[in-house]
Amino acid sequence: EKGEKVLAGIFDKVSSSDSAENPTIVKAKKYIFDHLSENIALEDIAGHVYLNPVYFSRFFKQHTGTTLTDYLTKIRVNLACDMLRSHKYKIHEISDACGYKSSKYFAKIFKLYTGQTPSEFSKIN
């Protein structure tokens, strides 16, 4: 699948820095990476680690220092940046691989996080 090698590299970077991380958080992050191109809901991740969604949301923030939504967006934008740097994919392919069904919404989120549109980022990098 598109972006799998890039995604594996990002996951390796993230998981290697978290060697002492809580096993539930590691399992949740693995689930997120495995389903990144899908529309992931808090309930899906919480169910995967057998926790109540409200409790899991607090648990995730307590152990990572970030909200689940911010974490998910950061991972998706990082994947998009790596895919854009490769110059192998069209914007809509990157949008899909990163879990955004709307390229327009993806571009908006990307610009919010990077300060550049995907096209601008691709030209510079």
JSON list of N, CA, C and O in Angstrom, two decimals, residues 1 4 7 11 27-41 44-49 72 75-76 79 95-101:
[
{"chain": "A", "resi": 1, "resn": "GLU", "atom": "N", "xyz": [0.86, -1.20, 0.00]},
{"chain": "A", "resi": 1, "resn": "GLU", "atom": "CA", "xyz": [0.00, 0.00, 0.00]},
{"chain": "A", "resi": 1, "resn": "GLU", "atom": "C", "xyz": [0.88, 1.24, 0.00]},
{"chain": "A", "resi": 1, "resn": "GLU", "atom": "O", "xyz": [1.99, 1.26, 0.52]},
{"chain": "A", "resi": 4, "resn": "GLU", "atom": "N", "xyz": [3.43, 2.76, 2.92]},
{"chain": "A", "resi": 4, "resn": "GLU", "atom": "CA", "xyz": [3.66, 1.80, 4.01]},
{"chain": "A", "resi": 4, "resn": "GLU", "atom": "C", "xyz": [5.09, 1.84, 4.53]},
{"chain": "A", "resi": 4, "resn": "GLU", "atom": "O", "xyz": [5.32, 1.78, 5.73]},
{"chain": "A", "resi": 7, "resn": "LEU", "atom": "N", "xyz": [5.53, 4.96, 6.47]},
{"chain": "A", "resi": 7, "resn": "LEU", "atom": "CA", "xyz": [4.81, 4.80, 7.73]},
{"chain": "A", "resi": 7, "resn": "LEU", "atom": "C", "xyz": [5.58, 3.91, 8.70]},
{"chain": "A", "resi": 7, "resn": "LEU", "atom": "O", "xyz": [5.69, 4.22, 9.88]},
{"chain": "A", "resi": 11, "resn": "PHE", "atom": "N", "xyz": [6.84, 4.93, 12.37]},
{"chain": "A", "resi": 11, "resn": "PHE", "atom": "CA", "xyz": [6.48, 4.14, 13.55]},
{"chain": "A", "resi": 11, "resn": "PHE", "atom": "C", "xyz": [7.73, 3.69, 14.30]},
{"chain": "A", "resi": 11, "resn": "PHE", "atom": "O", "xyz": [7.79, 3.75, 15.52]},
{"chain": "A", "resi": 27, "resn": "LYS", "atom": "N", "xyz": [0.30, -0.25, 22.44]},
{"chain": "A", "resi": 27, "resn": "LYS", "atom": "CA", "xyz": [-0.72, -1.00, 21.69]},
{"chain": "A", "resi": 27, "resn": "LYS", "atom": "C", "xyz": [-1.67, -0.04, 20.95]},
{"chain": "A", "resi": 27, "resn": "LYS", "atom": "O", "xyz": [-2.03, -0.27, 19.79]},
{"chain": "A", "resi": 28, "resn": "ALA", "atom": "N", "xyz": [-2.05, 1.05, 21.61]},
{"chain": "A", "resi": 28, "resn": "ALA", "atom": "CA", "xyz": [-2.93, 2.05, 20.99]},
{"chain": "A", "resi": 28, "resn": "ALA", "atom": "C", "xyz": [-2.23, 2.71, 19.80]},
{"chain": "A", "resi": 28, "resn": "ALA", "atom": "O", "xyz": [-2.82, 2.89, 18.73]},
{"chain": "A", "resi": 29, "resn": "LYS", "atom": "N", "xyz": [-0.96, 3.08, 19.98]},
{"chain": "A", "resi": 29, "resn": "LYS", "atom": "CA", "xyz": [-0.21, 3.72, 18.88]},
{"chain": "A", "resi": 29, "resn": "LYS", "atom": "C", "xyz": [-0.06, 2.77, 17.70]},
{"chain": "A", "resi": 29, "resn": "LYS", "atom": "O", "xyz": [-0.16, 3.18, 16.56]},
{"chain": "A", "resi": 30, "resn": "LYS", "atom": "N", "xyz": [0.20, 1.50, 17.99]},
{"chain": "A", "resi": 30, "resn": "LYS", "atom": "CA", "xyz": [0.32, 0.49, 16.92]},
{"chain": "A", "resi": 30, "resn": "LYS", "atom": "C", "xyz": [-1.00, 0.40, 16.15]},
{"chain": "A", "resi": 30, "resn": "LYS", "atom": "O", "xyz": [-1.01, 0.36, 14.92]},
{"chain": "A", "resi": 31, "resn": "TYR", "atom": "N", "xyz": [-2.12, 0.41, 16.87]},
{"chain": "A", "resi": 31, "resn": "TYR", "atom": "CA", "xyz": [-3.43, 0.38, 16.22]},
{"chain": "A", "resi": 31, "resn": "TYR", "atom": "C", "xyz": [-3.61, 1.60, 15.32]},
{"chain": "A", "resi": 31, "resn": "TYR", "atom": "O", "xyz": [-4.07, 1.50, 14.20]},
{"chain": "A", "resi": 32, "resn": "ILE", "atom": "N", "xyz": [-3.22, 2.77, 15.84]},
{"chain": "A", "resi": 32, "resn": "ILE", "atom": "CA", "xyz": [-3.33, 4.01, 15.06]},
{"chain": "A", "resi": 32, "resn": "ILE", "atom": "C", "xyz": [-2.52, 3.89, 13.78]},
{"chain": "A", "resi": 32, "resn": "ILE", "atom": "O", "xyz": [-3.02, 4.20, 12.69]},
{"chain": "A", "resi": 33, "resn": "PHE", "atom": "N", "xyz": [-1.29, 3.42, 13.86]},
{"chain": "A", "resi": 33, "resn": "PHE", "atom": "CA", "xyz": [-0.45, 3.29, 12.67]},
{"chain": "A", "resi": 33, "resn": "PHE", "atom": "C", "xyz": [-1.03, 2.28, 11.69]},
{"chain": "A", "resi": 33, "resn": "PHE", "atom": "O", "xyz": [-0.99, 2.50, 10.49]},
{"chain": "A", "resi": 34, "resn": "ASP", "atom": "N", "xyz": [-1.56, 1.18, 12.21]},
{"chain": "A", "resi": 34, "resn": "ASP", "atom": "CA", "xyz": [-2.13, 0.15, 11.34]},
{"chain": "A", "resi": 34, "resn": "ASP", "atom": "C", "xyz": [-3.40, 0.61, 10.63]},
{"chain": "A", "resi": 34, "resn": "ASP", "atom": "O", "xyz": [-3.78, 0.03, 9.61]},
{"chain": "A", "resi": 35, "resn": "HIS", "atom": "N", "xyz": [-4.06, 1.62, 11.17]},
{"chain": "A", "resi": 35, "resn": "HIS", "atom": "CA", "xyz": [-5.34, 2.07, 10.61]},
{"chain": "A", "resi": 35, "resn": "HIS", "atom": "C", "xyz": [-5.32, 3.55, 10.21]},
{"chain": "A", "resi": 35, "resn": "HIS", "atom": "O", "xyz": [-6.38, 4.17, 10.11]},
{"chain": "A", "resi": 36, "resn": "LEU", "atom": "N", "xyz": [-4.14, 4.08, 9.98]},
{"chain": "A", "resi": 36, "resn": "LEU", "atom": "CA", "xyz": [-3.99, 5.52, 9.75]},
{"chain": "A", "resi": 36, "resn": "LEU", "atom": "C", "xyz": [-4.77, 6.03, 8.54]},
{"chain": "A", "resi": 36, "resn": "LEU", "atom": "O", "xyz": [-5.27, 7.14, 8.55]},
{"chain": "A", "resi": 37, "resn": "SER", "atom": "N", "xyz": [-4.91, 5.21, 7.52]},
{"chain": "A", "resi": 37, "resn": "SER", "atom": "CA", "xyz": [-5.61, 5.67, 6.32]},
{"chain": "A", "resi": 37, "resn": "SER", "atom": "C", "xyz": [-7.14, 5.59, 6.48]},
{"chain": "A", "resi": 37, "resn": "SER", "atom": "O", "xyz": [-7.88, 6.01, 5.60]},
{"chain": "A", "resi": 38, "resn": "GLU", "atom": "N", "xyz": [-7.59, 5.08, 7.61]},
{"chain": "A", "resi": 38, "resn": "GLU", "atom": "CA", "xyz": [-9.03, 4.94, 7.86]},
{"chain": "A", "resi": 38, "resn": "GLU", "atom": "C", "xyz": [-9.53, 6.09, 8.73]},
{"chain": "A", "resi": 38, "resn": "GLU", "atom": "O", "xyz": [-8.75, 6.84, 9.31]},
{"chain": "A", "resi": 39, "resn": "ASN", "atom": "N", "xyz": [-10.83, 6.19, 8.84]},
{"chain": "A", "resi": 39, "resn": "ASN", "atom": "CA", "xyz": [-11.45, 7.18, 9.72]},
{"chain": "A", "resi": 39, "resn": "ASN", "atom": "C", "xyz": [-11.47, 6.56, 11.12]},
{"chain": "A", "resi": 39, "resn": "ASN", "atom": "O", "xyz": [-12.36, 5.79, 11.45]},
{"chain": "A", "resi": 40, "resn": "ILE", "atom": "N", "xyz": [-10.46, 6.87, 11.92]},
{"chain": "A", "resi": 40, "resn": "ILE", "atom": "CA", "xyz": [-10.31, 6.26, 13.24]},
{"chain": "A", "resi": 40, "resn": "ILE", "atom": "C", "xyz": [-11.06, 7.08, 14.28]},
{"chain": "A", "resi": 40, "resn": "ILE", "atom": "O", "xyz": [-10.88, 8.29, 14.36]},
{"chain": "A", "resi": 41, "resn": "ALA", "atom": "N", "xyz": [-11.87, 6.41, 15.07]},
{"chain": "A", "resi": 41, "resn": "ALA", "atom": "CA", "xyz": [-12.60, 7.08, 16.14]},
{"chain": "A", "resi": 41, "resn": "ALA", "atom": "C", "xyz": [-11.99, 6.69, 17.49]},
{"chain": "A", "resi": 41, "resn": "ALA", "atom": "O", "xyz": [-11.40, 5.61, 17.63]},
{"chain": "A", "resi": 44, "resn": "ASP", "atom": "N", "xyz": [-12.91, 3.32, 18.63]},
{"chain": "A", "resi": 44, "resn": "ASP", "atom": "CA", "xyz": [-12.20, 2.20, 17.99]},
{"chain": "A", "resi": 44, "resn": "ASP", "atom": "C", "xyz": [-10.91, 1.87, 18.74]},
{"chain": "A", "resi": 44, "resn": "ASP", "atom": "O", "xyz": [-10.61, 0.72, 19.03]},
{"chain": "A", "resi": 45, "resn": "ILE", "atom": "N", "xyz": [-10.14, 2.91, 19.02]},
{"chain": "A", "resi": 45, "resn": "ILE", "atom": "CA", "xyz": [-8.85, 2.72, 19.70]},
{"chain": "A", "resi": 45, "resn": "ILE", "atom": "C", "xyz": [-9.07, 2.24, 21.13]},
{"chain": "A", "resi": 45, "resn": "ILE", "atom": "O", "xyz": [-8.42, 1.30, 21.58]},
{"chain": "A", "resi": 46, "resn": "ALA", "atom": "N", "xyz": [-10.00, 2.88, 21.84]},
{"chain": "A", "resi": 46, "resn": "ALA", "atom": "CA", "xyz": [-10.29, 2.50, 23.22]},
{"chain": "A", "resi": 46, "resn": "ALA", "atom": "C", "xyz": [-10.76, 1.04, 23.27]},
{"chain": "A", "resi": 46, "resn": "ALA", "atom": "O", "xyz": [-10.33, 0.27, 24.14]},
{"chain": "A", "resi": 47, "resn": "GLY", "atom": "N", "xyz": [-11.60, 0.65, 22.34]},
{"chain": "A", "resi": 47, "resn": "GLY", "atom": "CA", "xyz": [-12.07, -0.74, 22.28]},
{"chain": "A", "resi": 47, "resn": "GLY", "atom": "C", "xyz": [-10.93, -1.71, 22.04]},
{"chain": "A", "resi": 47, "resn": "GLY", "atom": "O", "xyz": [-10.90, -2.81, 22.60]},
{"chain": "A", "resi": 48, "resn": "HIS", "atom": "N", "xyz": [-9.99, -1.31, 21.22]},
{"chain": "A", "resi": 48, "resn": "HIS", "atom": "CA", "xyz": [-8.84, -2.17, 20.90]},
{"chain": "A", "resi": 48, "resn": "HIS", "atom": "C", "xyz": [-7.98, -2.43, 22.14]},
{"chain": "A", "resi": 48, "resn": "HIS", "atom": "O", "xyz": [-7.38, -3.49, 22.26]},
{"chain": "A", "resi": 49, "resn": "VAL", "atom": "N", "xyz": [-7.92, -1.47, 23.04]},
{"chain": "A", "resi": 49, "resn": "VAL", "atom": "CA", "xyz": [-7.11, -1.64, 24.27]},
{"chain": "A", "resi": 49, "resn": "VAL", "atom": "C", "xyz": [-7.99, -1.94, 25.49]},
{"chain": "A", "resi": 49, "resn": "VAL", "atom": "O", "xyz": [-7.53, -1.89, 26.62]},
{"chain": "A", "resi": 72, "resn": "LEU", "atom": "N", "xyz": [-2.84, 12.09, 16.61]},
{"chain": "A", "resi": 72, "resn": "LEU", "atom": "CA", "xyz": [-3.26, 11.53, 15.33]},
{"chain": "A", "resi": 72, "resn": "LEU", "atom": "C", "xyz": [-2.95, 12.50, 14.18]},
{"chain": "A", "resi": 72, "resn": "LEU", "atom": "O", "xyz": [-2.41, 12.10, 13.14]},
{"chain": "A", "resi": 75, "resn": "ILE", "atom": "N", "xyz": [0.87, 12.71, 13.52]},
{"chain": "A", "resi": 75, "resn": "ILE", "atom": "CA", "xyz": [1.37, 11.52, 12.81]},
{"chain": "A", "resi": 75, "resn": "ILE", "atom": "C", "xyz": [0.96, 11.58, 11.34]},
{"chain": "A", "resi": 75, "resn": "ILE", "atom": "O", "xyz": [1.76, 11.31, 10.45]},
{"chain": "A", "resi": 76, "resn": "ARG", "atom": "N", "xyz": [-0.28, 11.98, 11.08]},
{"chain": "A", "resi": 76, "resn": "ARG", "atom": "CA", "xyz": [-0.75, 12.07, 9.70]},
{"chain": "A", "resi": 76, "resn": "ARG", "atom": "C", "xyz": [0.00, 13.15, 8.91]},
{"chain": "A", "resi": 76, "resn": "ARG", "atom": "O", "xyz": [0.37, 12.94, 7.76]},
{"chain": "A", "resi": 79, "resn": "LEU", "atom": "N", "xyz": [3.52, 11.86, 8.17]},
{"chain": "A", "resi": 79, "resn": "LEU", "atom": "CA", "xyz": [3.47, 10.92, 7.06]},
{"chain": "A", "resi": 79, "resn": "LEU", "atom": "C", "xyz": [3.33, 11.68, 5.74]},
{"chain": "A", "resi": 79, "resn": "LEU", "atom": "O", "xyz": [4.02, 11.39, 4.76]},
{"chain": "A", "resi": 95, "resn": "SER", "atom": "N", "xyz": [-3.42, 12.41, 0.67]},
{"chain": "A", "resi": 95, "resn": "SER", "atom": "CA", "xyz": [-4.59, 12.69, 1.50]},
{"chain": "A", "resi": 95, "resn": "SER", "atom": "C", "xyz": [-5.28, 11.38, 1.91]},
{"chain": "A", "resi": 95, "resn": "SER", "atom": "O", "xyz": [-5.57, 11.16, 3.09]},
{"chain": "A", "resi": 96, "resn": "ASP", "atom": "N", "xyz": [-5.51, 10.51, 0.96]},
{"chain": "A", "resi": 96, "resn": "ASP", "atom": "CA", "xyz": [-6.14, 9.21, 1.24]},
{"chain": "A", "resi": 96, "resn": "ASP", "atom": "C", "xyz": [-5.29, 8.35, 2.17]},
{"chain": "A", "resi": 96, "resn": "ASP", "atom": "O", "xyz": [-5.80, 7.77, 3.12]},
{"chain": "A", "resi": 97, "resn": "ALA", "atom": "N", "xyz": [-3.99, 8.27, 1.89]},
{"chain": "A", "resi": 97, "resn": "ALA", "atom": "CA", "xyz": [-3.09, 7.45, 2.69]},
{"chain": "A", "resi": 97, "resn": "ALA", "atom": "C", "xyz": [-3.02, 7.93, 4.14]},
{"chain": "A", "resi": 97, "resn": "ALA", "atom": "O", "xyz": [-2.77, 7.16, 5.05]},
{"chain": "A", "resi": 98, "resn": "CYS", "atom": "N", "xyz": [-3.25, 9.23, 4.33]},
{"chain": "A", "resi": 98, "resn": "CYS", "atom": "CA", "xyz": [-3.18, 9.82, 5.66]},
{"chain": "A", "resi": 98, "resn": "CYS", "atom": "C", "xyz": [-4.53, 9.86, 6.36]},
{"chain": "A", "resi": 98, "resn": "CYS", "atom": "O", "xyz": [-4.65, 10.42, 7.45]},
{"chain": "A", "resi": 99, "resn": "GLY", "atom": "N", "xyz": [-5.56, 9.28, 5.74]},
{"chain": "A", "resi": 99, "resn": "GLY", "atom": "CA", "xyz": [-6.85, 9.18, 6.40]},
{"chain": "A", "resi": 99, "resn": "GLY", "atom": "C", "xyz": [-7.79, 10.35, 6.17]},
{"chain": "A", "resi": 99, "resn": "GLY", "atom": "O", "xyz": [-8.80, 10.47, 6.86]},
{"chain": "A", "resi": 100, "resn": "TYR", "atom": "N", "xyz": [-7.46, 11.20, 5.22]},
{"chain": "A", "resi": 100, "resn": "TYR", "atom": "CA", "xyz": [-8.34, 12.34, 4.90]},
{"chain": "A", "resi": 100, "resn": "TYR", "atom": "C", "xyz": [-9.01, 12.06, 3.56]},
{"chain": "A", "resi": 100, "resn": "TYR", "atom": "O", "xyz": [-8.35, 11.99, 2.53]},
{"chain": "A", "resi": 101, "resn": "LYS", "atom": "N", "xyz": [-10.32, 11.90, 3.60]},
{"chain": "A", "resi": 101, "resn": "LYS", "atom": "CA", "xyz": [-11.04, 11.60, 2.37]},
{"chain": "A", "resi": 101, "resn": "LYS", "atom": "C", "xyz": [-11.23, 12.85, 1.51]},
{"chain": "A", "resi": 101, "resn": "LYS", "atom": "O", "xyz": [-11.41, 12.76, 0.32]}
]
